[in-house]
C-alpha cells in the first residue's frame, strides 16, 4: 500500500479522524460485504508517508486477487493506492511476521524551501556536514537500548532494538537517510534524524554514544517533522515490498 | 521560481483565477509599494510545474537582493517559492533573452497509480518500449515545422522550431522525457510526449516523419496531461536556472 500521509491522521483507525486503516476498512467492507480489520507492518504517524506499507486482513474464502488492487483503487481516495495483493497463510500477520522494515527520511538542504517537494521533504536551511552525520550514524547502528530515541515507550517490553543500517546519501540538495532494522520504537527514525541533523549542522556536542547511554528522551535531539518520513518497504520470509531498484538507486 | 502547478490556473495573470503571475505580483506590490508586472521565460499552462522558472520585473531603483527571496517566500503561498534573485540589465527580459529552455515530463509506468507521486507524474499503465520511443524522439529532434505538435498557434510568426535534444531516461518505473530547445510552441512538449507514448505502447503506426509532414494538429497524438510536465530551467547568456546536478542525474 502506498500513501501520501499529509492529509491522514496516521495509519491506525480512529473513529472521528481520517486514517489510512479507516479508508481501507471502509472500502474493503464494501467489496467483501462484511466488516474487515486490517493489520499494518508499520503504524505510521500523522503526516508520515508510505511507499511499501504491507497490510494483512482476513478476507475469508476466495478472493479474486488479480482484480483486487484495481477494485480497491477505484474506490480509494487518490492519496491512498494499493499496489499489489497476494494470499498468505492463515496465521500471517503483516505486523508480527515482518523480518525487516525500511524507512527513508528525505531532507532538502538548501537556503529556500521547495514548492514542489513541500509535502515530501523536511527543509533544513543550515549547511550539513555529511561526514559528521555518517560517523554518528555508524555509532547509532547495532543493538542498543534506544530509550533516548523513543517517543511513547511500548506498553510492555524492551527498549532494546537492533538498527542494522543507517545510510546517508546526498543527491545534490537532497539528503536521504535510509534506515533498516527488524523493528523500531515509536518515532525512533524521526528522533534519530533530528539528532543527526543537529550534529550535522554543528548545533550538538553530545556524541551518539553519550545520548544512547543517557536512556532519556530529553538527551536526544528534536523529533524531525513527519513530512520527510516514508515507510519504504517491509521484508518477510518470502516477500519484500521494497521497490526492486531501491538499493540500486542508493548506489548511484 | 519554483511551483507546484496543481492548484494554479497557469502562469499568466487572469483577473478571476489563481495564477503564478497573480500571486507574485500581489506580493511584489506589497513589498515595493507599487504595481509590478512580471515576465516569465515560460508561460506554463494550468497544472504544469516549474523547478527553474525565471521571472523578470522592473523593481525601479535599489533592491535588497539578498533579502528578497526570504521576504517573498514569507508572503507567498507554500506551493510557490522563490529560489534566487539577481539584478539584470535594464533591457533584460526573462522571456526574450532566454537562449534555451529545458522541460522534463515524468511518466510513471506501472500497473497501479501512485498516491505519493499523483500530482507530479502522468500514470501510464501500458508497457512502454523505450527503444521505439527513443528512435521516434531522434526523429523529432532538429529544425522542423512543428504545426502538428502545436495547440494554439502563435498569433503571428513561424511554426518552425529547433528541438535540440529529447532524452528518454528510465529509472525503474519512472520514465523521464527531457526536452531542450530555444523555444517551444504551445503544448509542444505535452503533444510530443503524448505521441511518443502512443508509439511506445504500440498504439500508433504513423512515424514522426509522417506526423511532422502532415502539419496538422490532428495528425499527432493526444496531449499528455499537465501534471507530468515541469519547466526545469532556462539558460541565458550568463546564467542558467537549471539545477547544477541536472545533467549528472541524467547520466546515472
Short mmCIF file of C-alpha atoms in Angstrom, two decimals:
data_model
loop_
_atom_site.label_atom_id
_atom_site.label_comp_id
_atom_site.label_asym_id
_atom_site.label_seq_id
_atom_site.Cartn_x
_atom_site.Cartn_y
_atom_site.Cartn_z
CA UNK A 1 0.00 0.00 0.00
CA UNK A 2 1.24 3.47 -0.85
CA UNK A 3 0.03 6.75 0.61
CA UNK A 4 0.70 10.45 0.83
CA UNK A 5 0.40 10.85 4.60
CA UNK A 6 -0.11 14.63 4.54
CA UNK A 7 -3.89 14.53 4.92
CA UNK A 8 -4.14 11.40 7.09
CA UNK A 9 -4.14 11.30 10.88
CA UNK A 10 -1.78 8.34 10.70
CA UNK A 11 -2.37 4.68 9.92
CA UNK A 12 -4.29 3.46 12.99
CA UNK A 13 -8.08 3.61 12.96
CA UNK A 14 -9.64 6.50 14.89
CA UNK A 15 -13.42 6.89 14.91
CA UNK A 16 -13.55 10.63 14.17
CA UNK A 17 -10.44 11.09 12.05
CA UNK A 18 -9.31 10.34 8.50
CA UNK A 19 -6.88 7.44 8.84
CA UNK A 20 -5.30 5.00 6.37
CA UNK A 21 -6.82 2.00 8.19
CA UNK A 22 -10.22 3.69 8.25
CA UNK A 23 -10.21 4.33 4.49
CA UNK A 24 -9.00 0.80 3.71
CA UNK A 25 -11.55 -0.82 6.03
CA UNK A 26 -14.38 1.26 4.61
CA UNK A 27 -13.61 0.17 1.04
CA UNK A 28 -12.86 -3.47 1.99
CA UNK A 29 -16.19 -3.69 3.83
CA UNK A 30 -17.96 -2.53 0.72
CA UNK A 31 -16.14 -5.02 -1.53
CA UNK A 32 -16.45 -8.05 0.78
CA UNK A 33 -19.83 -7.19 2.25
CA UNK A 34 -18.71 -7.52 5.86
CA UNK A 35 -16.57 -5.79 8.45
CA UNK A 36 -12.83 -6.25 7.91
CA UNK A 37 -9.99 -5.22 10.23
CA UNK A 38 -6.54 -4.53 8.80
CA UNK A 39 -3.11 -5.00 10.40
CA UNK A 40 -0.13 -2.98 9.15
CA UNK A 41 3.59 -3.69 9.24
CA UNK A 42 4.24 -0.13 10.39
CA UNK A 43 1.69 2.01 12.20
CA UNK A 44 2.84 5.29 10.73
CA UNK A 45 2.13 8.60 12.49
CA UNK A 46 0.11 11.51 11.11
CA UNK A 47 1.83 13.06 8.11
CA UNK A 48 4.18 10.11 7.51
CA UNK A 49 4.11 8.58 4.02
CA UNK A 50 4.44 5.02 2.79
CA UNK A 51 5.75 3.61 -0.48
CA UNK A 52 5.76 -0.06 0.55
CA UNK A 53 3.42 -0.45 3.52
CA UNK A 54 2.14 -4.01 3.93
CA UNK A 55 -1.34 -4.67 5.28
CA UNK A 56 -2.92 -8.02 6.13
CA UNK A 57 -6.57 -8.91 6.70
CA UNK A 58 -8.76 -11.97 6.79
CA UNK A 59 -10.80 -11.93 3.59
CA UNK A 60 -12.49 -15.24 4.44
CA UNK A 61 -12.72 -17.53 1.45
CA UNK A 62 -11.88 -16.99 -2.18
CA UNK A 63 -10.71 -13.59 -3.30
CA UNK A 64 -10.15 -12.51 -6.91
CA UNK A 65 -6.57 -11.44 -6.15
CA UNK A 66 -5.80 -10.24 -9.65
CA UNK A 67 -8.69 -7.78 -9.63
CA UNK A 68 -8.42 -6.68 -6.01
CA UNK A 69 -5.92 -3.77 -6.45
CA UNK A 70 -7.95 -2.33 -9.35
CA UNK A 71 -11.22 -2.68 -7.42
CA UNK A 72 -9.71 -1.08 -4.32
CA UNK A 73 -8.04 1.77 -6.21
CA UNK A 74 -11.32 2.58 -7.96
CA UNK A 75 -12.89 3.33 -4.56
CA UNK A 76 -9.94 4.60 -2.51
CA UNK A 77 -9.06 8.30 -2.41
CA UNK A 78 -6.18 9.33 -4.73
CA UNK A 79 -3.74 9.79 -1.83
CA UNK A 80 -4.02 6.08 -0.93
CA UNK A 81 -3.32 3.37 -3.51
CA UNK A 82 -2.91 -0.40 -3.42
CA UNK A 83 -0.01 -1.72 -5.46
CA UNK A 84 -0.39 -5.46 -5.10
CA UNK A 85 -2.44 -8.17 -3.42
CA UNK A 86 -1.28 -11.65 -2.52
CA UNK A 87 -2.59 -14.54 -0.45
CA UNK A 88 -0.74 -15.62 2.69
CA UNK A 89 -1.07 -18.39 5.26
CA UNK A 90 -3.97 -18.25 7.69
CA UNK A 91 -1.75 -17.19 10.59
CA UNK A 92 0.11 -14.49 8.62
CA UNK A 93 0.34 -11.06 10.22
CA UNK A 94 1.82 -8.12 8.30
CA UNK A 95 2.99 -6.83 11.66
CA UNK A 96 4.33 -9.85 13.53
CA UNK A 97 5.85 -11.73 10.57
CA UNK A 98 7.90 -8.77 9.33
CA UNK A 99 11.61 -9.57 9.36
CA UNK A 100 12.90 -6.14 8.45
CA UNK A 101 11.50 -2.66 7.92
CA UNK A 102 12.98 0.01 5.66
CA UNK A 103 12.43 3.71 6.24
CA UNK A 104 13.67 6.69 4.26
CA UNK A 105 13.83 10.23 5.62
CA UNK A 106 14.26 12.95 2.98
CA UNK A 107 15.87 16.29 3.83
CA UNK A 108 16.05 19.20 1.40
CA UNK A 109 19.25 21.00 2.30
CA UNK A 110 19.31 24.44 0.71
CA UNK A 111 18.53 28.02 1.63
CA UNK A 112 14.99 28.26 0.33
CA UNK A 113 12.10 25.80 0.72
CA UNK A 114 10.75 23.87 -2.26
CA UNK A 115 7.21 24.37 -3.57
CA UNK A 116 7.19 21.07 -5.45
CA UNK A 117 8.64 18.94 -2.65
CA UNK A 118 6.99 20.70 0.28
CA UNK A 119 4.81 17.72 1.26
CA UNK A 120 7.60 15.17 0.95
CA UNK A 121 10.79 16.55 2.45
CA UNK A 122 11.92 18.32 5.58
CA UNK A 123 13.57 21.63 4.72
CA UNK A 124 16.88 22.21 6.52
CA UNK A 125 18.41 25.54 5.51
CA UNK A 126 21.58 25.13 7.60
CA UNK A 127 24.66 23.63 5.94
CA UNK A 128 25.12 19.95 6.88
CA UNK A 129 28.41 18.15 7.36
CA UNK A 130 27.72 14.75 5.77
CA UNK A 131 30.91 13.24 7.17
CA UNK A 132 29.98 14.06 10.76
CA UNK A 133 26.45 12.73 10.24
CA UNK A 134 27.77 9.49 8.72
CA UNK A 135 30.16 8.94 11.63
CA UNK A 136 27.30 9.50 14.08
CA UNK A 137 25.03 7.18 12.07
CA UNK A 138 27.62 4.40 12.39
CA UNK A 139 27.52 4.83 16.18
CA UNK A 140 23.75 4.57 16.12
CA UNK A 141 23.81 1.23 14.29
CA UNK A 142 23.83 -2.04 16.17
CA UNK A 143 21.99 -3.40 19.21
CA UNK A 144 21.28 -0.72 21.83
CA UNK A 145 18.78 0.42 24.40
CA UNK A 146 17.12 3.16 22.33
CA UNK A 147 15.17 4.78 25.21
CA UNK A 148 16.65 8.18 24.30
CA UNK A 149 15.27 7.80 20.77
CA UNK A 150 11.74 6.74 21.71
CA UNK A 151 8.60 8.90 21.82
CA UNK A 152 5.99 6.82 23.60
CA UNK A 153 7.53 3.67 25.18
CA UNK A 154 5.94 0.32 24.29
CA UNK A 155 3.38 -0.78 26.89
CA UNK A 156 5.37 -3.74 27.94
CA UNK A 157 8.68 -4.92 26.62
CA UNK A 158 12.18 -3.90 25.99
CA UNK A 159 13.57 -0.66 24.58
CA UNK A 160 16.40 -2.65 23.01
CA UNK A 161 16.39 -2.67 19.22
CA UNK A 162 18.91 -3.63 16.57
CA UNK A 163 19.41 -0.98 13.94
CA UNK A 164 21.05 -2.88 11.11
CA UNK A 165 21.92 0.02 8.85
CA UNK A 166 21.72 3.79 8.55
CA UNK A 167 22.89 5.03 5.19
CA UNK A 168 23.17 8.72 4.32
CA UNK A 169 23.13 9.53 0.65
CA UNK A 170 23.44 13.01 -0.80
CA UNK A 171 21.98 13.85 -4.21
CA UNK A 172 22.74 17.49 -4.68
CA UNK A 173 20.38 19.41 -2.41
CA UNK A 174 18.60 16.27 -1.26
CA UNK A 175 19.91 14.17 1.62
CA UNK A 176 18.34 10.73 2.06
CA UNK A 177 18.64 8.90 5.37
CA UNK A 178 17.92 5.16 4.91
CA UNK A 179 17.15 3.02 7.93
CA UNK A 180 16.94 -0.78 8.04
CA UNK A 181 16.03 -2.79 11.13
CA UNK A 182 13.76 -5.55 12.34
CA UNK A 183 11.56 -3.18 14.32
CA UNK A 184 11.58 0.40 15.50
CA UNK A 185 10.37 2.19 18.62
CA UNK A 186 7.78 4.99 18.39
CA UNK A 187 9.30 7.96 16.49
CA UNK A 188 12.72 6.30 16.57
CA UNK A 189 13.56 7.25 12.98
CA UNK A 190 12.38 10.87 13.32
CA UNK A 191 14.22 11.39 16.62
CA UNK A 192 17.35 9.80 15.12
CA UNK A 193 17.19 12.11 12.08
CA UNK A 194 16.51 15.14 14.29
CA UNK A 195 19.59 14.27 16.33
CA UNK A 196 21.76 13.62 13.25
CA UNK A 197 20.70 16.99 11.78
CA UNK A 198 21.75 18.75 14.98
CA UNK A 199 25.12 17.00 14.73
CA UNK A 200 25.44 17.78 11.01
CA UNK A 201 24.70 21.48 11.48
CA UNK A 202 27.08 21.79 14.43
CA UNK A 203 24.38 22.52 17.00
CA UNK A 204 25.07 19.49 19.16
CA UNK A 205 28.08 18.46 21.19
CA UNK A 206 26.93 15.21 22.84
CA UNK A 207 28.00 12.10 20.93
CA UNK A 208 25.56 9.37 19.92
CA UNK A 209 27.23 7.11 22.48
CA UNK A 210 26.53 9.62 25.26
CA UNK A 211 22.99 10.14 24.03
CA UNK A 212 22.27 6.39 23.97
CA UNK A 213 23.83 5.97 27.43
CA UNK A 214 21.50 8.61 28.92
CA UNK A 215 18.43 6.43 28.24
CA UNK A 216 16.33 9.57 28.43
CA UNK A 217 14.29 11.09 25.61
CA UNK A 218 15.44 14.57 26.66
CA UNK A 219 19.04 13.64 25.85
CA UNK A 220 18.37 13.26 22.12
CA UNK A 221 17.50 15.92 19.54
CA UNK A 222 14.15 17.26 18.40
CA UNK A 223 11.80 14.94 16.53
CA UNK A 224 12.18 15.66 12.81
CA UNK A 225 8.84 16.59 11.16
CA UNK A 226 6.69 13.78 9.70
CA UNK A 227 6.65 15.07 6.08
CA UNK A 228 10.19 13.79 5.40
CA UNK A 229 9.49 10.21 6.51
CA UNK A 230 8.49 7.23 4.33
CA UNK A 231 7.94 3.61 5.19
CA UNK A 232 9.80 2.40 2.11
CA UNK A 233 9.21 -1.32 2.44
CA UNK A 234 8.98 -4.44 4.58
CA UNK A 235 10.71 -7.80 4.19
CA UNK A 236 9.10 -11.14 5.03
CA UNK A 237 10.39 -14.70 4.71
CA UNK A 238 9.26 -14.96 1.09
CA UNK A 239 8.37 -11.44 0.03
CA UNK A 240 9.73 -7.90 0.16
CA UNK A 241 7.66 -4.81 -0.63
CA UNK A 242 10.72 -2.64 -1.19
CA UNK A 243 10.86 -1.38 -4.80
CA UNK A 244 13.27 -3.61 -6.72
CA UNK A 245 15.56 -0.73 -7.67
CA UNK A 246 15.75 0.73 -4.22
CA UNK A 247 19.25 -0.38 -3.27
CA UNK A 248 20.49 0.15 -6.78
CA UNK A 249 19.36 3.77 -6.60
CA UNK A 250 21.26 4.12 -3.37
CA UNK A 251 24.44 3.05 -5.12
CA UNK A 252 24.36 5.92 -7.60
CA UNK B 1 10.93 30.45 -9.20
CA UNK B 2 9.58 27.03 -8.31
CA UNK B 3 5.93 25.99 -8.14
CA UNK B 4 3.60 23.06 -7.79
CA UNK B 5 1.24 23.88 -10.64
CA UNK B 6 -1.61 21.64 -9.43
CA UNK B 7 -3.65 24.43 -7.85
CA UNK B 8 -2.70 27.23 -10.25
CA UNK B 9 -4.58 28.19 -13.42
CA UNK B 10 -1.23 28.53 -15.16
CA UNK B 11 1.41 31.26 -15.09
CA UNK B 12 -0.28 34.12 -16.94
CA UNK B 13 -2.30 36.64 -14.95
CA UNK B 14 -6.09 36.22 -15.08
CA UNK B 15 -8.29 38.59 -13.07
CA UNK B 16 -10.57 35.95 -11.51
CA UNK B 17 -8.21 32.97 -11.25
CA UNK B 18 -5.32 31.87 -9.04
CA UNK B 19 -2.25 32.25 -11.24
CA UNK B 20 1.50 32.24 -10.58
CA UNK B 21 1.89 35.74 -12.01
CA UNK B 22 -1.05 36.96 -9.93
CA UNK B 23 0.44 35.66 -6.69
CA UNK B 24 3.90 37.03 -7.50
CA UNK B 25 2.56 40.45 -8.50
CA UNK B 26 0.40 40.67 -5.38
CA UNK B 27 3.37 40.04 -3.09
CA UNK B 28 5.79 42.20 -5.10
CA UNK B 29 3.30 45.10 -4.99
CA UNK B 30 3.18 44.82 -1.22
CA UNK B 31 6.99 44.72 -0.88
CA UNK B 32 7.75 47.54 -3.34
CA UNK B 33 4.70 49.66 -2.66
CA UNK B 34 3.64 49.96 -6.28
CA UNK B 35 2.20 47.88 -9.11
CA UNK B 36 4.70 45.47 -10.68
CA UNK B 37 4.24 43.34 -13.80
CA UNK B 38 6.27 40.15 -14.20
CA UNK B 39 7.51 38.46 -17.38
CA UNK B 40 8.25 34.73 -17.39
CA UNK B 41 10.59 32.63 -19.52
CA UNK B 42 7.86 30.04 -19.97
CA UNK B 43 4.14 30.79 -19.68
CA UNK B 44 3.21 27.40 -18.28
CA UNK B 45 -0.33 26.04 -18.59
CA UNK B 46 -2.68 25.17 -15.72
CA UNK B 47 -1.34 22.19 -13.75
CA UNK B 48 2.20 22.43 -15.15
CA UNK B 49 5.01 22.71 -12.60
CA UNK B 50 8.27 24.60 -12.58
CA UNK B 51 11.57 23.90 -10.90
CA UNK B 52 13.61 26.63 -12.59
CA UNK B 53 11.18 29.21 -13.97
CA UNK B 54 12.79 32.62 -14.47
CA UNK B 55 10.80 35.81 -13.98
CA UNK B 56 11.89 39.37 -14.66
CA UNK B 57 10.37 42.64 -13.48
CA UNK B 58 11.32 46.28 -13.16
CA UNK B 59 11.87 46.95 -9.47
CA UNK B 60 12.89 50.55 -10.07
CA UNK B 61 15.89 51.56 -8.02
CA UNK B 62 17.78 49.79 -5.31
CA UNK B 63 16.60 46.37 -4.18
CA UNK B 64 17.98 44.40 -1.24
CA UNK B 65 18.67 41.37 -3.46
CA UNK B 66 20.00 39.18 -0.65
CA UNK B 67 16.83 39.51 1.38
CA UNK B 68 14.35 39.44 -1.49
CA UNK B 69 13.83 35.62 -1.73
CA UNK B 70 13.27 35.36 2.03
CA UNK B 71 10.87 38.33 2.04
CA UNK B 72 8.94 36.92 -0.93
CA UNK B 73 8.78 33.37 0.46
CA UNK B 74 7.44 34.67 3.76
CA UNK B 75 4.39 36.08 1.94
CA UNK B 76 3.97 33.65 -0.96
CA UNK B 77 1.79 30.53 -0.61
CA UNK B 78 3.73 27.29 0.06
CA UNK B 79 3.17 25.96 -3.47
CA UNK B 80 5.14 28.88 -4.94
CA UNK B 81 8.70 29.65 -3.81
CA UNK B 82 11.47 31.94 -4.96
CA UNK B 83 14.91 30.36 -5.08
CA UNK B 84 17.11 33.25 -6.04
CA UNK B 85 17.09 36.90 -7.02
CA UNK B 86 19.64 38.68 -9.18
CA UNK B 87 19.92 42.03 -10.90
CA UNK B 88 19.99 42.22 -14.68
CA UNK B 89 20.44 44.93 -17.29
CA UNK B 90 17.63 47.43 -17.80
CA UNK B 91 16.57 45.85 -21.08
CA UNK B 92 16.63 42.26 -19.76
CA UNK B 93 13.55 40.15 -20.40
CA UNK B 94 13.24 36.66 -18.89
CA UNK B 95 11.24 35.76 -21.98
CA UNK B 96 13.05 37.33 -24.89
CA UNK B 97 16.62 36.87 -23.67
CA UNK B 98 16.25 33.13 -23.00
CA UNK B 99 18.69 31.12 -25.11
CA UNK B 100 17.44 27.66 -24.19
CA UNK B 101 14.56 26.16 -22.23
CA UNK B 102 14.62 22.77 -20.51
CA UNK B 103 11.47 20.78 -19.84
CA UNK B 104 11.05 17.41 -18.12
CA UNK B 105 7.98 15.22 -18.50
CA UNK B 106 7.66 12.44 -15.89
CA UNK B 107 5.71 9.26 -16.61
CA UNK B 108 5.03 6.59 -14.02
CA UNK B 109 4.94 3.35 -15.99
CA UNK B 110 3.39 0.61 -13.87
CA UNK B 111 0.04 -1.08 -13.42
CA UNK B 112 -1.28 0.92 -10.47
CA UNK B 113 -1.23 4.68 -9.89
CA UNK B 114 0.95 6.24 -7.19
CA UNK B 115 -0.52 8.04 -4.18
CA UNK B 116 2.72 9.86 -3.39
CA UNK B 117 3.51 10.95 -6.94
CA UNK B 118 -0.04 11.61 -8.11
CA UNK B 119 0.42 15.37 -8.51
CA UNK B 120 3.75 15.10 -10.27
CA UNK B 121 3.65 12.30 -12.83
CA UNK B 122 1.41 11.05 -15.59
CA UNK B 123 0.39 7.44 -14.94
CA UNK B 124 0.75 5.16 -17.99
CA UNK B 125 -0.25 1.60 -17.13
CA UNK B 126 0.58 0.15 -20.57
CA UNK B 127 4.04 -1.35 -21.14
CA UNK B 128 6.33 1.07 -22.99
CA UNK B 129 9.01 0.13 -25.50
CA UNK B 130 11.82 2.55 -24.63
CA UNK B 131 13.78 1.67 -27.78
CA UNK B 132 10.90 2.61 -30.07
CA UNK B 133 10.30 5.84 -28.16
CA UNK B 134 13.98 6.78 -28.35
CA UNK B 135 14.09 6.17 -32.09
CA UNK B 136 11.00 8.35 -32.53
CA UNK B 137 12.48 11.03 -30.26
CA UNK B 138 15.55 11.20 -32.50
CA UNK B 139 13.29 11.87 -35.49
CA UNK B 140 11.57 14.65 -33.57
CA UNK B 141 14.85 16.44 -32.88
CA UNK B 142 16.15 19.11 -35.20
CA UNK B 143 14.62 22.01 -37.10
CA UNK B 144 11.08 21.30 -38.29
CA UNK B 145 7.71 22.87 -38.86
CA UNK B 146 6.02 21.66 -35.66
CA UNK B 147 2.44 22.60 -36.66
CA UNK B 148 1.29 19.04 -35.87
CA UNK B 149 2.66 19.44 -32.34
CA UNK B 150 1.12 22.83 -31.55
CA UNK B 151 -2.03 23.56 -29.54
CA UNK B 152 -2.83 27.22 -30.17
CA UNK B 153 -0.66 28.65 -32.98
CA UNK B 154 1.28 31.84 -32.24
CA UNK B 155 -0.59 34.97 -33.33
CA UNK B 156 1.96 35.85 -35.92
CA UNK B 157 5.12 34.07 -36.78
CA UNK B 158 6.52 30.77 -37.80
CA UNK B 159 5.71 27.25 -36.59
CA UNK B 160 9.32 26.27 -37.23
CA UNK B 161 11.28 25.41 -34.09
CA UNK B 162 14.57 23.70 -33.40
CA UNK B 163 14.33 20.92 -30.85
CA UNK B 164 17.93 20.42 -29.80
CA UNK B 165 17.53 17.31 -27.69
CA UNK B 166 14.95 14.82 -26.46
CA UNK B 167 16.40 12.38 -23.97
CA UNK B 168 14.43 9.46 -22.54
CA UNK B 169 15.72 8.09 -19.27
CA UNK B 170 14.18 5.14 -17.44
CA UNK B 171 14.61 4.81 -13.66
CA UNK B 172 12.69 1.67 -12.80
CA UNK B 173 9.00 2.54 -13.04
CA UNK B 174 9.71 6.19 -13.81
CA UNK B 175 10.37 7.38 -17.35
CA UNK B 176 11.72 10.91 -17.74
CA UNK B 177 11.47 12.74 -21.06
CA UNK B 178 13.92 15.66 -21.18
CA UNK B 179 13.48 18.36 -23.81
CA UNK B 180 15.95 21.12 -24.67
CA UNK B 181 15.32 23.83 -27.23
CA UNK B 182 15.45 27.59 -27.74
CA UNK B 183 11.69 27.96 -27.68
CA UNK B 184 8.60 25.79 -27.84
CA UNK B 185 5.16 26.15 -29.38
CA UNK B 186 2.02 26.00 -27.20
CA UNK B 187 1.69 22.47 -25.71
CA UNK B 188 4.54 21.23 -27.92
CA UNK B 189 6.13 19.17 -25.13
CA UNK B 190 2.86 17.59 -23.98
CA UNK B 191 1.75 16.75 -27.54
CA UNK B 192 5.20 15.30 -28.25
CA UNK B 193 5.08 13.12 -25.11
CA UNK B 194 1.51 12.05 -25.87
CA UNK B 195 2.63 10.99 -29.35
CA UNK B 196 5.75 9.20 -28.06
CA UNK B 197 3.64 7.30 -25.51
CA UNK B 198 1.32 6.12 -28.27
CA UNK B 199 4.37 4.91 -30.19
CA UNK B 200 5.89 3.28 -27.10
CA UNK B 201 2.71 1.41 -26.24
CA UNK B 202 2.20 0.21 -29.83
CA UNK B 203 -0.98 2.22 -30.40
CA UNK B 204 0.36 4.29 -33.27
CA UNK B 205 1.54 3.37 -36.71
CA UNK B 206 2.38 6.77 -38.25
CA UNK B 207 6.06 7.70 -37.96
CA UNK B 208 7.21 11.01 -36.51
CA UNK B 209 8.32 12.00 -40.01
CA UNK B 210 4.83 11.42 -41.38
CA UNK B 211 3.28 13.24 -38.41
CA UNK B 212 5.55 16.28 -38.90
CA UNK B 213 4.87 16.30 -42.64
CA UNK B 214 1.10 16.46 -42.07
CA UNK B 215 1.40 19.93 -40.45
CA UNK B 216 -1.93 19.29 -38.79
CA UNK B 217 -2.60 19.02 -35.05
CA UNK B 218 -4.94 16.08 -35.68
CA UNK B 219 -2.07 14.02 -37.08
CA UNK B 220 -0.24 13.88 -33.74
CA UNK B 221 -1.21 12.06 -30.53
CA UNK B 222 -3.26 13.22 -27.58
CA UNK B 223 -1.90 16.00 -25.38
CA UNK B 224 -0.30 14.35 -22.32
CA UNK B 225 -1.79 15.67 -19.02
CA UNK B 226 -0.18 18.72 -17.37
CA UNK B 227 0.74 17.02 -14.07
CA UNK B 228 3.77 15.27 -15.62
CA UNK B 229 5.33 18.44 -17.02
CA UNK B 230 8.00 20.67 -15.41
CA UNK B 231 9.79 23.71 -16.69
CA UNK B 232 13.15 22.51 -15.38
CA UNK B 233 15.27 25.53 -16.22
CA UNK B 234 16.24 28.31 -18.59
CA UNK B 235 19.62 29.29 -19.95
CA UNK B 236 20.72 32.89 -20.60
CA UNK B 237 23.99 34.34 -21.83
CA UNK B 238 25.46 34.48 -18.34
CA UNK B 239 23.09 32.46 -16.15
CA UNK B 240 21.28 29.11 -16.13
CA UNK B 241 18.48 28.26 -13.69
CA UNK B 242 18.81 24.52 -14.29
CA UNK B 243 19.79 22.73 -11.06
CA UNK B 244 23.56 22.14 -11.20
CA UNK B 245 23.23 18.36 -10.88
CA UNK B 246 20.55 18.02 -13.52
CA UNK B 247 22.63 16.56 -16.32
CA UNK B 248 24.65 14.49 -13.93
CA UNK B 249 21.45 12.89 -12.63
CA UNK B 250 20.53 12.14 -16.24
CA UNK B 251 23.79 10.22 -16.67
CA UNK B 252 23.01 7.69 -13.92
#
